[in-house]
Coordinates of C-alpha atoms in Angstrom, one line a residue:
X1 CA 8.1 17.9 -19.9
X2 CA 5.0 19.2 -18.4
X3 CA 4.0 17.3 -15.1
X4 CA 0.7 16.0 -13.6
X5 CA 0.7 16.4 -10.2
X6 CA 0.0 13.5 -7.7
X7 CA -1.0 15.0 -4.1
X8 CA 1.0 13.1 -1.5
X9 CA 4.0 12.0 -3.1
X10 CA 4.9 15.3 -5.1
X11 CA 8.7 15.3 -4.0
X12 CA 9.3 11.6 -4.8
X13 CA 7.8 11.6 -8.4
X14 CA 5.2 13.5 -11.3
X15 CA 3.8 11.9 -13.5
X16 CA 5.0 13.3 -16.6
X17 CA 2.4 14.6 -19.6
X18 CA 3.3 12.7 -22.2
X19 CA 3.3 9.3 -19.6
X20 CA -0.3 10.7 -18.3
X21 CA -1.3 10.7 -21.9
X22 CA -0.3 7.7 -22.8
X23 CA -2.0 5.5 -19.9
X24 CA -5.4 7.6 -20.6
X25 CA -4.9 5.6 -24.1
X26 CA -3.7 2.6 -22.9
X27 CA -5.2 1.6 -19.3
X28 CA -8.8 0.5 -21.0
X29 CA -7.5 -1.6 -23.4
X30 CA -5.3 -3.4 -20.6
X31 CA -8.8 -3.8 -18.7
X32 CA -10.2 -5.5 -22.0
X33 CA -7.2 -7.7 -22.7
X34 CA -6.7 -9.0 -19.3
X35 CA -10.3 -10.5 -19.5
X36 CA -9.4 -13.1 -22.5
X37 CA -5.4 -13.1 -21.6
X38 CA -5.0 -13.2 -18.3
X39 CA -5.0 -17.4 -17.9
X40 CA -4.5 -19.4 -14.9
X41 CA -0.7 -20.8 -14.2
X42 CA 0.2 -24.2 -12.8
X43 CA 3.0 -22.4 -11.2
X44 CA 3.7 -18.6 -10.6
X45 CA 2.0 -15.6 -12.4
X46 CA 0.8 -12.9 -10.0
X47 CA -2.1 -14.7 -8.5
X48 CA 0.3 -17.5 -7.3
X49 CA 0.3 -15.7 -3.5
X50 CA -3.3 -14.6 -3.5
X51 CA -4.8 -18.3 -4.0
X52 CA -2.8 -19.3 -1.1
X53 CA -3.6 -16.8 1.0
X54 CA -6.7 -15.6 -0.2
X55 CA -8.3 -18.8 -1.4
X56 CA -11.6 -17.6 -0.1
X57 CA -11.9 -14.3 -2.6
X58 CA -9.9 -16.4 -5.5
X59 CA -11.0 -19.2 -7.7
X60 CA -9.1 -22.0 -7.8
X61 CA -9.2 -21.4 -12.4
X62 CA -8.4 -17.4 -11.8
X63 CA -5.8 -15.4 -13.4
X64 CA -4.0 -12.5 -13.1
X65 CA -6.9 -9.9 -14.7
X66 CA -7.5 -8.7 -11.3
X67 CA -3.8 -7.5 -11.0
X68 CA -3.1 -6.4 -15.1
X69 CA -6.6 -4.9 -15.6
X70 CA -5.8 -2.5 -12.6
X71 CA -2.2 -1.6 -12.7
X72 CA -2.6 1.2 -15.1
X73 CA -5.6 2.5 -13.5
X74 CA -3.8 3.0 -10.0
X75 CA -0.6 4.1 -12.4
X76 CA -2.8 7.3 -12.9
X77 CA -3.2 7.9 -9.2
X78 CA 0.6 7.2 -8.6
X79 CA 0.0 3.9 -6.6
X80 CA 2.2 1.4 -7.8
X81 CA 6.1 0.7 -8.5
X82 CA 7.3 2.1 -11.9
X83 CA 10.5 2.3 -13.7
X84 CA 9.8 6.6 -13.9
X85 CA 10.3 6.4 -9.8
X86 CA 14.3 5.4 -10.4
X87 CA 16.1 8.5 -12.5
X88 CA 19.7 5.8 -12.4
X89 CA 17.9 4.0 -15.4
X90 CA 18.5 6.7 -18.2
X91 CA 22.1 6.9 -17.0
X92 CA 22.7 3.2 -16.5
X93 CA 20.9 1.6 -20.0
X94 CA 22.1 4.4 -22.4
X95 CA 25.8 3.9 -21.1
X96 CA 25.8 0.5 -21.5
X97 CA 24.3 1.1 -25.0
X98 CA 26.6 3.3 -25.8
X99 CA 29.4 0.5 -25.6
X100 CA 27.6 -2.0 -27.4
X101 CA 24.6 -0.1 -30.0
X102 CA 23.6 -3.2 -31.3
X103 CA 22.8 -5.2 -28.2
X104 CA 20.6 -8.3 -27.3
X105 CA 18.7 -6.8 -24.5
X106 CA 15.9 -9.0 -22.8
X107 CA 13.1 -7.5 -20.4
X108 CA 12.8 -10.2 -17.9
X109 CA 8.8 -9.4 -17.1
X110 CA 6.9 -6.8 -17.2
X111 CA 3.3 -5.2 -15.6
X112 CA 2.6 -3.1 -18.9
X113 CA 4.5 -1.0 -21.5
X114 CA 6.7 1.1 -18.6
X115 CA 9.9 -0.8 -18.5
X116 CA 9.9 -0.5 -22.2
X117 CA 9.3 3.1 -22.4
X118 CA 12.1 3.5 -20.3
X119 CA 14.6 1.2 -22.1
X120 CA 13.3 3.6 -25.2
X121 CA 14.2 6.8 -23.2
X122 CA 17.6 5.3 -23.0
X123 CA 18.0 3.6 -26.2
X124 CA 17.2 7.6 -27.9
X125 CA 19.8 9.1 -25.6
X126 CA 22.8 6.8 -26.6
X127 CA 21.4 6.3 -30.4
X128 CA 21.5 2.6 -29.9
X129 CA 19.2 0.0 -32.1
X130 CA 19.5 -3.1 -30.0
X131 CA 17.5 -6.1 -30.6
X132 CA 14.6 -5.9 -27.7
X133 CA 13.1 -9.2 -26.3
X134 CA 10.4 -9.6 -23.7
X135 CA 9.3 -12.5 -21.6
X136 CA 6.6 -12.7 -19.4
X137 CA 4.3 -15.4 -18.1
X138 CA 1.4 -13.6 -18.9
X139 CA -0.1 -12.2 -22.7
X140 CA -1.5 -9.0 -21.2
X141 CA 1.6 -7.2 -20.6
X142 CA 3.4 -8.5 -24.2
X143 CA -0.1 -6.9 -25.6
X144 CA 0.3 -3.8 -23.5
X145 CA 4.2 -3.9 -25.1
X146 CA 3.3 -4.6 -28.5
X147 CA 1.0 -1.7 -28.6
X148 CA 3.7 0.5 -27.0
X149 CA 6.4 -0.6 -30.1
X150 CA 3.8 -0.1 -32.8
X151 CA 3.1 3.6 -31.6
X152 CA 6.9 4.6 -31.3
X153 CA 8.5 2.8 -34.6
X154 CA 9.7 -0.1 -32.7
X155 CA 10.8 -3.3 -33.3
X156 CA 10.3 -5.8 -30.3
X157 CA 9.9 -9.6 -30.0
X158 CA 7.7 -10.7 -27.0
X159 CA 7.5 -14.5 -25.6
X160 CA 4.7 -15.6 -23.2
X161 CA 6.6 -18.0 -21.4
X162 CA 8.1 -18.9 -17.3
X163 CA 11.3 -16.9 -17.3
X164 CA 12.4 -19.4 -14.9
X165 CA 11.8 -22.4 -16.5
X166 CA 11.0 -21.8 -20.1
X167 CA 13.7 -23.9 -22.3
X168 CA 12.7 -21.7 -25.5
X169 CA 15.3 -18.7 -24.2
X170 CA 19.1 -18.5 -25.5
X171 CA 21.3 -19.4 -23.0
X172 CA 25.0 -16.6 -22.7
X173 CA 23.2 -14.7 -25.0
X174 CA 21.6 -11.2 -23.9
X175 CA 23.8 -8.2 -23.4
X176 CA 21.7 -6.5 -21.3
X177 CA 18.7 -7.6 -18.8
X178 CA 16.4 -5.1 -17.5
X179 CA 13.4 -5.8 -15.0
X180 CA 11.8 -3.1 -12.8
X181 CA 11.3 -4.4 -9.1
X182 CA 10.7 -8.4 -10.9
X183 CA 12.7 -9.5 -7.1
X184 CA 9.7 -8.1 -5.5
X185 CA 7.2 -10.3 -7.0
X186 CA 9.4 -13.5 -6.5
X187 CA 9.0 -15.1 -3.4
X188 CA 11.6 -16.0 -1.3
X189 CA 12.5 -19.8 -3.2
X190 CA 12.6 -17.8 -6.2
X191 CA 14.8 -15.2 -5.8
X192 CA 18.0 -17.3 -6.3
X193 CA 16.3 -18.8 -9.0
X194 CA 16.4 -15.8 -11.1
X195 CA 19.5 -14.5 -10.5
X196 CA 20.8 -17.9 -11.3
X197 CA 19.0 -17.9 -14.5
X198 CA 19.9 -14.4 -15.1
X199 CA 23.2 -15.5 -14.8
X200 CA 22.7 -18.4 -17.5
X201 CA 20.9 -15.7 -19.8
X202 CA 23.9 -13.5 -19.7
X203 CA 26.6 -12.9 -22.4
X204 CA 30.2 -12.6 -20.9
X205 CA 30.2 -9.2 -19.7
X206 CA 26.5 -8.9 -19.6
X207 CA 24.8 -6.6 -17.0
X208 CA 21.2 -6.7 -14.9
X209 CA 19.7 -3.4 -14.0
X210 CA 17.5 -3.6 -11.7
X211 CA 15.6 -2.3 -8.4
X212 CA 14.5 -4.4 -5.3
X213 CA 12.2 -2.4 -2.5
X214 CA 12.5 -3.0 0.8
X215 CA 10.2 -3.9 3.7
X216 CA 7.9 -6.1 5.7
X217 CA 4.8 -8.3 5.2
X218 CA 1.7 -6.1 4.0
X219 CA -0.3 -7.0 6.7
X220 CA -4.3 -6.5 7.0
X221 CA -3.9 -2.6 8.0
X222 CA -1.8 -1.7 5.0
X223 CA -4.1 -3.1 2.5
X224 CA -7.0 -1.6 3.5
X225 CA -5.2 1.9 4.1
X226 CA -4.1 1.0 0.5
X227 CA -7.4 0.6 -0.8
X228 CA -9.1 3.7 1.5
X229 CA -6.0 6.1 -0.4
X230 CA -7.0 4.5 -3.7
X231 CA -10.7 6.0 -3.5
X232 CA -9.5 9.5 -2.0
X233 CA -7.7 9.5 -5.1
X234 CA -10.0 8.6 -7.5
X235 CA -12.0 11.6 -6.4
X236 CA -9.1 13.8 -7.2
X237 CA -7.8 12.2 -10.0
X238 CA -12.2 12.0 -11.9
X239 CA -11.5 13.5 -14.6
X240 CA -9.2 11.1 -16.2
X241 CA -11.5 8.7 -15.4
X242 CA -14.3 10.4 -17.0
X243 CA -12.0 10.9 -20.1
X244 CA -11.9 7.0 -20.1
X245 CA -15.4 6.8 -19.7
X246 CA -14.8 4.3 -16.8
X247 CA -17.5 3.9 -14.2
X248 CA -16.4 4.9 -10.8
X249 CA -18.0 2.0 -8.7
X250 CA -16.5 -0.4 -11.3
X251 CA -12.7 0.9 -10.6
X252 CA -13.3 1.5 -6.6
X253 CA -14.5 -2.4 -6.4
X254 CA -11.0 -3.2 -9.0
X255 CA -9.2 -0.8 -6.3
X256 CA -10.1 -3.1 -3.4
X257 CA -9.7 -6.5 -5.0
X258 CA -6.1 -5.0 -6.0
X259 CA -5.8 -3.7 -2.4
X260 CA -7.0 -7.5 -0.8
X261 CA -4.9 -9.5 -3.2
X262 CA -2.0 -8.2 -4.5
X263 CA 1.5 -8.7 -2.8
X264 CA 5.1 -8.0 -2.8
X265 CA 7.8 -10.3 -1.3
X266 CA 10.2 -7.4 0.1
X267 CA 13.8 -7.4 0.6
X268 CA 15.3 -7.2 4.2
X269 CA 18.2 -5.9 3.8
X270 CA 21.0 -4.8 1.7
X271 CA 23.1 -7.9 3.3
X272 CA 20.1 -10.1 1.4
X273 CA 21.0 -8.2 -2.0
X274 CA 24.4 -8.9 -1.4
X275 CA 24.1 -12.7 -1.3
X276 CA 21.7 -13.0 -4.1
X277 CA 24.1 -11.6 -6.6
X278 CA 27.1 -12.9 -5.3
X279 CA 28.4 -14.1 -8.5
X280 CA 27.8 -10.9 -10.3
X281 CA 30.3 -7.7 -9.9
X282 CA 28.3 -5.2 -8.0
X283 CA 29.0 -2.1 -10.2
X284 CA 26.4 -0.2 -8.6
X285 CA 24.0 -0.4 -5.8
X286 CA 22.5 2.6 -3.9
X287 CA 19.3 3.2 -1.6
X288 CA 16.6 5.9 -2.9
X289 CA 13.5 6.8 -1.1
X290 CA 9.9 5.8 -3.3
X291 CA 6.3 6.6 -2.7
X292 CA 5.5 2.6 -2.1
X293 CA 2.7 0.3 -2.5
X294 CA 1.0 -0.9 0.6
X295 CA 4.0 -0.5 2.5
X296 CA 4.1 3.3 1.5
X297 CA 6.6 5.2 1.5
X298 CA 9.8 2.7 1.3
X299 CA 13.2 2.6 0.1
X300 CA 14.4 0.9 -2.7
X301 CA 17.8 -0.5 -4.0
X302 CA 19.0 0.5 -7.5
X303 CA 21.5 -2.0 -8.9
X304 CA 23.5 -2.3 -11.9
X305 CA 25.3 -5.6 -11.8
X306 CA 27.7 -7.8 -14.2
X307 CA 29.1 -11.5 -15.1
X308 CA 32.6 -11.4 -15.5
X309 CA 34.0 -11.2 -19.0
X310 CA 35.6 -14.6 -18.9
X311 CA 34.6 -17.5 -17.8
X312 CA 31.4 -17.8 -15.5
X313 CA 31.8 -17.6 -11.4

């Protein structure tokens, strides 16, 4: 496919045309549906850090529109983690498709349509028609999913619900679970949460694909280098935003909210990786260089991992 280039990170990943395209389409419409979805959690959701940390710049009854009505924005400039930066995922989803076509496959979160896109990328090249669920705490990103499916034919259910906690989901029952860089977002108390749960999700002989980035806090420095590279490239990147008809002092002020309040909870180490899926098989599991976030560039694990096909560890 034809590519769109992005300046600094040109070797690690191009934004594809049809991709470019499709955000053009798409990243408005998230802006509009994170104003009325986007709904305060007890517990969780992306603005769980930033009112802790950033209580001063958050309302105690605020959302996550500050982080959904962004994403796709700064997915344009090349800014944030997506499923496009890992090339394992074709190869890993479509071979495990191609053993079982008809598989219960469950997105465990999502930011917008791009873990779907990719699970359809992988679902045409092994000619699979699984049945796709997707959870998420918040409504934007089903929306964002939902209008994904409609364009491409597919059939998806979506669930606005706590992965972690939510009694709603089918226990042993998914053949497949896919999340791009969801260990990320988790703090560090909920990190063996999930893999526990992914782990109760899970048929026998059900996989996780999955990445996990590595690095330290994002300190002060970083966000506001992040925010400083997010207007250099809004300059270079204006005509998309013209073509969205999106004013330019809006999205610089969204750029440095983003920049001030969002945050990922990196890995250390691959020893860390290692103990978090201890009771999965470790199929697969190797380090790949990414353009990063804040912490910019990193490395990243991809993993492909399995519960036994009898009986539970």
């Amino acid at each position: 496919m034809d590519a769109v280039a992005t300046p600094e990170h040109d070797e690690l990943y191009r934004l594809d045309k049809r991709t470019h395209e499709l955000l053009i389409a798409s990243a408005p419409l998230m802006a509009q549906w994170a104003e009325s979805e986007c709904k305060p959690k007890v517990v969780g959701g992306m603005e769980e850090w930033a009112k802790k940390h950033k209580h001063e710049e958050v309302h105690t009854d605020e959302g996550c529109g500050w982080y959904h009505s962004t994403w796709q924005y700064l997915r344009l400039l090349n800014m944030v983690a997506v499923p496009p930066w890992y090339k394992f995922y074709n190869r890993a989803l479509s071979g495990i498709l191609r053993k079982k076509p008809n598989a219960r496959v469950l997105i465990s979160a999502c930011a917008d349509w791009g873990m779907l896109a990719t699970l359809h990328e992988a679902i045409e090249t092994a000619g699979a028609k699984p049945h796709v669920m997707i959870y998420d705490i918040c409504r934007t990103p089903l929306l964002a999913c939902q209008w994904y499916a409609e364009r491409h034919g597919l059939d998806i259910d979506c669930v606005c619900d706590n992965i972690l906690t939510s009694p709603k989901m089918p226990l042993h029952s998914f053949d497949l679970i896919v999340t791009d860089e969801f260990l990320t977002v988790l703090k560090a108390e909920y990190k063996p949460q999930i893999l526990t749960r992914w782990n109760e999700l899970l048929a026998p002989g059900g996989s996780v694909v999955t990445t996990a980035m590595l690095g330290g806090p994002t300190n002060q420095a970083l966000r506001d280098n992040y925010a400083a590279r997010a207007r250099q490239r809004l300059g270079e990147h204006a005509e998309d935003f013209r073509q969205m008809a999106a004013d330019p002092a809006d999205i610089v002020s969204r750029f440095e909210r983003f920049a001030q309040l969002h945050n990922r909870h990196m890995l250390k180490d691959e020893a860390e990786i290692r103990t978090l899926f201890s009771d999965f098989y470790l199929g697969f599991m190797s380090l790949t260089p990414t353009p990063g976030e804040c912490v910019n560039p990193t490395d990243s694990f991809q993993i492909v991992a399995a519960v036994p096909h009898t009986g539970r560890p």
